[in-house]
Tab-separated table of C-alpha atoms in Angstrom:
chain	number	residue	atom	x	y	z
A	1	UNK	CA	0.004	-0.013	-0.036
A	2	UNK	CA	0.959	3.720	-0.160
A	3	UNK	CA	3.644	4.735	2.398
A	4	UNK	CA	4.551	8.124	3.212
A	5	UNK	CA	7.815	9.308	5.105
A	6	UNK	CA	9.248	12.277	6.645
A	7	UNK	CA	12.547	13.305	7.431
A	8	UNK	CA	13.797	14.128	9.877
A	9	UNK	CA	11.875	12.660	12.684
A	10	UNK	CA	13.015	15.228	14.956
A	11	UNK	CA	14.795	18.600	14.476
A	12	UNK	CA	16.183	21.239	17.262
A	13	UNK	CA	17.192	24.530	15.862
A	14	UNK	CA	18.225	27.639	17.519
A	15	UNK	CA	15.676	30.432	16.681
A	16	UNK	CA	16.597	32.352	13.767
A	17	UNK	CA	17.866	29.327	12.017
A	18	UNK	CA	16.357	27.671	9.054
A	19	UNK	CA	14.507	24.362	8.945
A	20	UNK	CA	13.565	21.869	6.423
A	21	UNK	CA	11.258	18.761	6.282
A	22	UNK	CA	11.276	16.266	3.747
A	23	UNK	CA	8.256	14.054	2.689
A	24	UNK	CA	8.620	11.193	0.336
A	25	UNK	CA	5.455	9.184	-0.915
A	26	UNK	CA	6.053	5.411	-2.425
A	27	UNK	CA	3.327	6.166	-5.160
A	28	UNK	CA	2.614	9.435	-7.073
A	29	UNK	CA	0.214	11.774	-5.278
A	30	UNK	CA	-2.652	13.675	-6.967
A	31	UNK	CA	-2.133	16.607	-4.335
A	32	UNK	CA	-0.195	16.977	-1.204
A	33	UNK	CA	-1.227	18.832	1.675
A	34	UNK	CA	0.763	20.075	4.773
A	35	UNK	CA	-0.501	20.253	8.705
A	36	UNK	CA	0.723	21.562	11.662
A	37	UNK	CA	-0.065	20.207	15.189
A	38	UNK	CA	1.194	22.368	17.990
A	39	UNK	CA	1.740	20.455	21.349
A	40	UNK	CA	-1.167	19.374	22.931
A	41	UNK	CA	-3.389	20.874	19.859
A	42	UNK	CA	-4.861	19.178	16.852
A	43	UNK	CA	-3.441	19.461	13.506
A	44	UNK	CA	-4.270	22.771	11.352
A	45	UNK	CA	-4.313	22.848	7.747
A	46	UNK	CA	-1.626	24.903	6.229
A	47	UNK	CA	-1.500	24.562	2.430
A	48	UNK	CA	-2.295	22.269	-0.488
A	49	UNK	CA	0.116	21.795	-3.320
A	50	UNK	CA	-1.522	20.227	-6.879
A	51	UNK	CA	0.560	20.901	-9.389
A	52	UNK	CA	4.065	19.232	-10.430
A	53	UNK	CA	6.911	21.474	-9.274
A	54	UNK	CA	4.422	23.766	-7.417
A	55	UNK	CA	6.167	26.234	-5.270
A	56	UNK	CA	4.063	28.133	-2.476
A	57	UNK	CA	4.887	30.658	-0.057
A	58	UNK	CA	3.534	32.019	3.105
A	59	UNK	CA	5.328	34.558	4.813
A	60	UNK	CA	8.471	32.867	6.194
A	61	UNK	CA	7.269	29.156	4.805
A	62	UNK	CA	7.730	27.657	1.677
A	63	UNK	CA	6.323	24.698	0.245
A	64	UNK	CA	7.502	22.419	-2.739
A	65	UNK	CA	5.929	19.881	-4.703
A	66	UNK	CA	8.438	17.629	-6.829
A	67	UNK	CA	8.132	17.141	-10.355
A	68	UNK	CA	7.390	13.455	-10.152
A	69	UNK	CA	4.354	14.320	-7.399
A	70	UNK	CA	6.043	11.757	-5.042
A	71	UNK	CA	8.047	14.300	-2.734
A	72	UNK	CA	7.305	17.444	-0.998
A	73	UNK	CA	9.490	19.834	1.199
A	74	UNK	CA	8.476	22.722	3.774
A	75	UNK	CA	11.158	25.184	4.506
A	76	UNK	CA	10.798	27.624	7.230
A	77	UNK	CA	13.360	30.770	7.273
A	78	UNK	CA	14.513	32.070	10.564
A	79	UNK	CA	12.377	30.050	12.967
A	80	UNK	CA	10.917	31.375	15.602
A	81	UNK	CA	9.550	29.855	18.999
A	82	UNK	CA	5.796	30.236	17.566
A	83	UNK	CA	7.233	27.527	14.869
A	84	UNK	CA	7.388	24.491	17.138
A	85	UNK	CA	5.080	21.862	16.526
A	86	UNK	CA	4.935	18.483	14.442
A	87	UNK	CA	4.509	19.120	10.711
A	88	UNK	CA	2.626	16.490	8.720
A	89	UNK	CA	2.379	16.040	5.161
A	90	UNK	CA	-0.718	13.839	3.883
A	91	UNK	CA	-2.115	12.787	0.406
A	92	UNK	CA	-4.168	10.730	-1.535
A	93	UNK	CA	-2.383	8.829	-4.164
A	94	UNK	CA	-3.743	8.392	-7.699
A	95	UNK	CA	-5.083	5.009	-7.330
A	96	UNK	CA	-5.934	4.403	-3.678
A	97	UNK	CA	-8.520	5.454	-1.534
A	98	UNK	CA	-6.835	6.268	1.555
A	99	UNK	CA	-5.873	9.819	2.817
A	100	UNK	CA	-2.074	8.773	4.291
A	101	UNK	CA	-0.325	11.035	6.643
A	102	UNK	CA	3.439	10.897	7.106
A	103	UNK	CA	4.776	10.169	10.545
A	104	UNK	CA	5.764	13.864	10.976
A	105	UNK	CA	8.643	16.177	11.900
A	106	UNK	CA	8.837	17.334	15.227
A	107	UNK	CA	10.421	20.903	15.449
A	108	UNK	CA	11.811	22.405	18.583
A	109	UNK	CA	13.213	26.022	18.448
A	110	UNK	CA	15.266	27.023	21.189
A	111	UNK	CA	15.119	30.602	22.094
B	1	UNK	CA	-11.903	26.959	16.383
B	2	UNK	CA	-12.096	24.839	13.316
B	3	UNK	CA	-15.745	24.468	13.559
B	4	UNK	CA	-15.640	20.747	14.128
B	5	UNK	CA	-16.844	19.538	17.774
B	6	UNK	CA	-16.386	16.423	19.142
B	7	UNK	CA	-17.531	14.722	22.509
B	8	UNK	CA	-16.386	13.677	24.929
B	9	UNK	CA	-13.320	15.422	25.520
B	10	UNK	CA	-12.201	12.826	27.814
B	11	UNK	CA	-13.100	9.282	28.334
B	12	UNK	CA	-11.534	6.802	30.889
B	13	UNK	CA	-13.142	3.410	30.778
B	14	UNK	CA	-11.766	-0.316	31.277
B	15	UNK	CA	-10.578	-3.032	29.340
B	16	UNK	CA	-13.522	-5.200	27.727
B	17	UNK	CA	-15.796	-2.132	27.752
B	18	UNK	CA	-17.381	-0.198	24.702
B	19	UNK	CA	-17.486	3.372	23.984
B	20	UNK	CA	-18.890	5.838	21.452
B	21	UNK	CA	-17.168	8.783	20.327
B	22	UNK	CA	-19.031	11.499	18.390
B	23	UNK	CA	-18.335	14.149	16.062
B	24	UNK	CA	-19.992	16.801	14.019
B	25	UNK	CA	-18.457	18.332	11.156
B	26	UNK	CA	-18.310	22.022	10.045
B	27	UNK	CA	-21.539	23.311	8.647
B	28	UNK	CA	-21.615	22.577	4.884
B	29	UNK	CA	-19.034	19.615	5.276
B	30	UNK	CA	-20.045	16.439	3.533
B	31	UNK	CA	-16.862	14.285	4.368
B	32	UNK	CA	-15.977	13.105	7.706
B	33	UNK	CA	-12.619	11.043	8.714
B	34	UNK	CA	-11.641	9.738	11.970
B	35	UNK	CA	-7.720	9.322	12.857
B	36	UNK	CA	-6.101	7.949	16.048
B	37	UNK	CA	-2.770	9.392	17.408
B	38	UNK	CA	-0.974	7.301	20.006
B	39	UNK	CA	1.367	9.074	22.407
B	40	UNK	CA	3.824	10.718	20.386
B	41	UNK	CA	2.828	9.114	17.261
B	42	UNK	CA	1.504	9.993	13.898
B	43	UNK	CA	-1.835	10.007	12.721
B	44	UNK	CA	-3.499	6.722	11.687
B	45	UNK	CA	-6.260	6.759	9.463
B	46	UNK	CA	-9.111	4.791	10.503
B	47	UNK	CA	-11.874	5.502	8.295
B	48	UNK	CA	-13.838	8.435	6.129
B	49	UNK	CA	-17.468	8.810	5.354
B	50	UNK	CA	-18.765	10.989	2.491
B	51	UNK	CA	-22.572	11.840	2.495
B	52	UNK	CA	-23.388	9.234	4.763
B	53	UNK	CA	-21.585	6.596	2.771
B	54	UNK	CA	-18.131	4.950	3.496
B	55	UNK	CA	-15.911	6.645	1.260
B	56	UNK	CA	-12.377	4.936	2.252
B	57	UNK	CA	-10.956	2.611	4.946
B	58	UNK	CA	-7.676	2.480	6.748
B	59	UNK	CA	-6.076	0.621	9.407
B	60	UNK	CA	-9.328	0.184	11.116
B	61	UNK	CA	-9.678	-2.767	13.783
B	62	UNK	CA	-12.543	-4.987	13.469
B	63	UNK	CA	-13.384	-4.031	16.867
B	64	UNK	CA	-14.065	-0.630	15.806
B	65	UNK	CA	-17.037	0.710	13.616
B	66	UNK	CA	-18.126	4.018	12.552
B	67	UNK	CA	-21.122	5.570	10.783
B	68	UNK	CA	-22.190	8.850	9.331
B	69	UNK	CA	-26.037	9.874	10.091
B	70	UNK	CA	-28.424	11.826	7.678
B	71	UNK	CA	-27.802	14.988	9.531
B	72	UNK	CA	-23.826	14.156	8.879
B	73	UNK	CA	-22.521	14.114	12.228
B	74	UNK	CA	-20.580	10.782	12.938
B	75	UNK	CA	-19.738	8.315	15.649
B	76	UNK	CA	-16.867	6.060	16.028
B	77	UNK	CA	-17.573	3.129	18.154
B	78	UNK	CA	-14.945	1.362	20.025
B	79	UNK	CA	-15.784	-2.194	21.405
B	80	UNK	CA	-13.824	-4.854	23.545
B	81	UNK	CA	-11.359	-2.415	24.490
B	82	UNK	CA	-7.628	-3.037	25.175
B	83	UNK	CA	-5.081	-0.916	26.843
B	84	UNK	CA	-3.386	-0.228	23.880
B	85	UNK	CA	-6.465	1.506	22.165
B	86	UNK	CA	-5.625	4.264	24.575
B	87	UNK	CA	-5.104	7.200	22.280
B	88	UNK	CA	-6.126	10.636	20.919
B	89	UNK	CA	-9.187	9.972	18.534
B	90	UNK	CA	-9.566	12.897	16.156
B	91	UNK	CA	-12.613	13.774	13.832
B	92	UNK	CA	-11.830	15.811	10.859
B	93	UNK	CA	-14.342	16.964	8.123
B	94	UNK	CA	-14.034	18.482	4.559
B	95	UNK	CA	-16.417	19.619	1.944
B	96	UNK	CA	-15.449	17.014	-0.609
B	97	UNK	CA	-13.470	14.487	-1.704
B	98	UNK	CA	-10.764	15.896	-4.034
B	99	UNK	CA	-8.728	18.862	-4.515
B	100	UNK	CA	-9.518	22.021	-2.260
B	101	UNK	CA	-12.478	20.593	-1.096
B	102	UNK	CA	-10.415	17.875	0.543
B	103	UNK	CA	-8.759	20.352	2.966
B	104	UNK	CA	-9.401	18.706	6.415
B	105	UNK	CA	-10.529	20.522	9.463
B	106	UNK	CA	-9.650	18.731	12.507
B	107	UNK	CA	-11.750	18.757	15.975
B	108	UNK	CA	-9.965	19.009	19.185
B	109	UNK	CA	-9.899	15.302	19.618
B	110	UNK	CA	-11.315	12.678	22.177
B	111	UNK	CA	-8.557	11.419	24.868
B	112	UNK	CA	-9.530	7.666	25.425
B	113	UNK	CA	-7.690	6.098	28.430
B	114	UNK	CA	-8.349	2.269	28.777
B	115	UNK	CA	-7.336	1.145	32.234
């Protein structure tokens, strides 16, 4: 079945440093979504990417969808303590019915 | 506030028991998803309903079942509970099942503790 992996599993950064998490799917995705879950909170939708090679920006966050639509990345520039949380990618492949979440990358930002 | 409500917030029960978790989707959303999140783990997709019909099935145990009612609220039934079922159960809703309509809005979750 479809598998979605994310690396790294954990990342500790100093405030002001950049951060990147990578998402890889075993199958081609029709689209990919990114969610953020703050400690003790629920996942919150960040963005959806649909087109091959698509790049979208939200302030300090840059999202990219791979040309083959099997991988994606989230890059945060100059992290802040408010960026703390777990970032999940999620998607549905072109053949399956299930919507699969990656295991997430937990980001810690040290002040 | 996502607009998705889940009840109860917390549930403590014993092994072998049965519980029902309830979810009300955002107004206008037709699709409901259920997820299980164990401590420090990712989100395990359990099941999805769309307009009352089962749309997709994930890693849902046979002891678990769900349904979506005509008013679009959904219930997740967990039976013959085991210690390992202790987790946070999230419900999410979306407008539809593809493209932008698939953006999911999560409820606050129900924390289940099985003793």
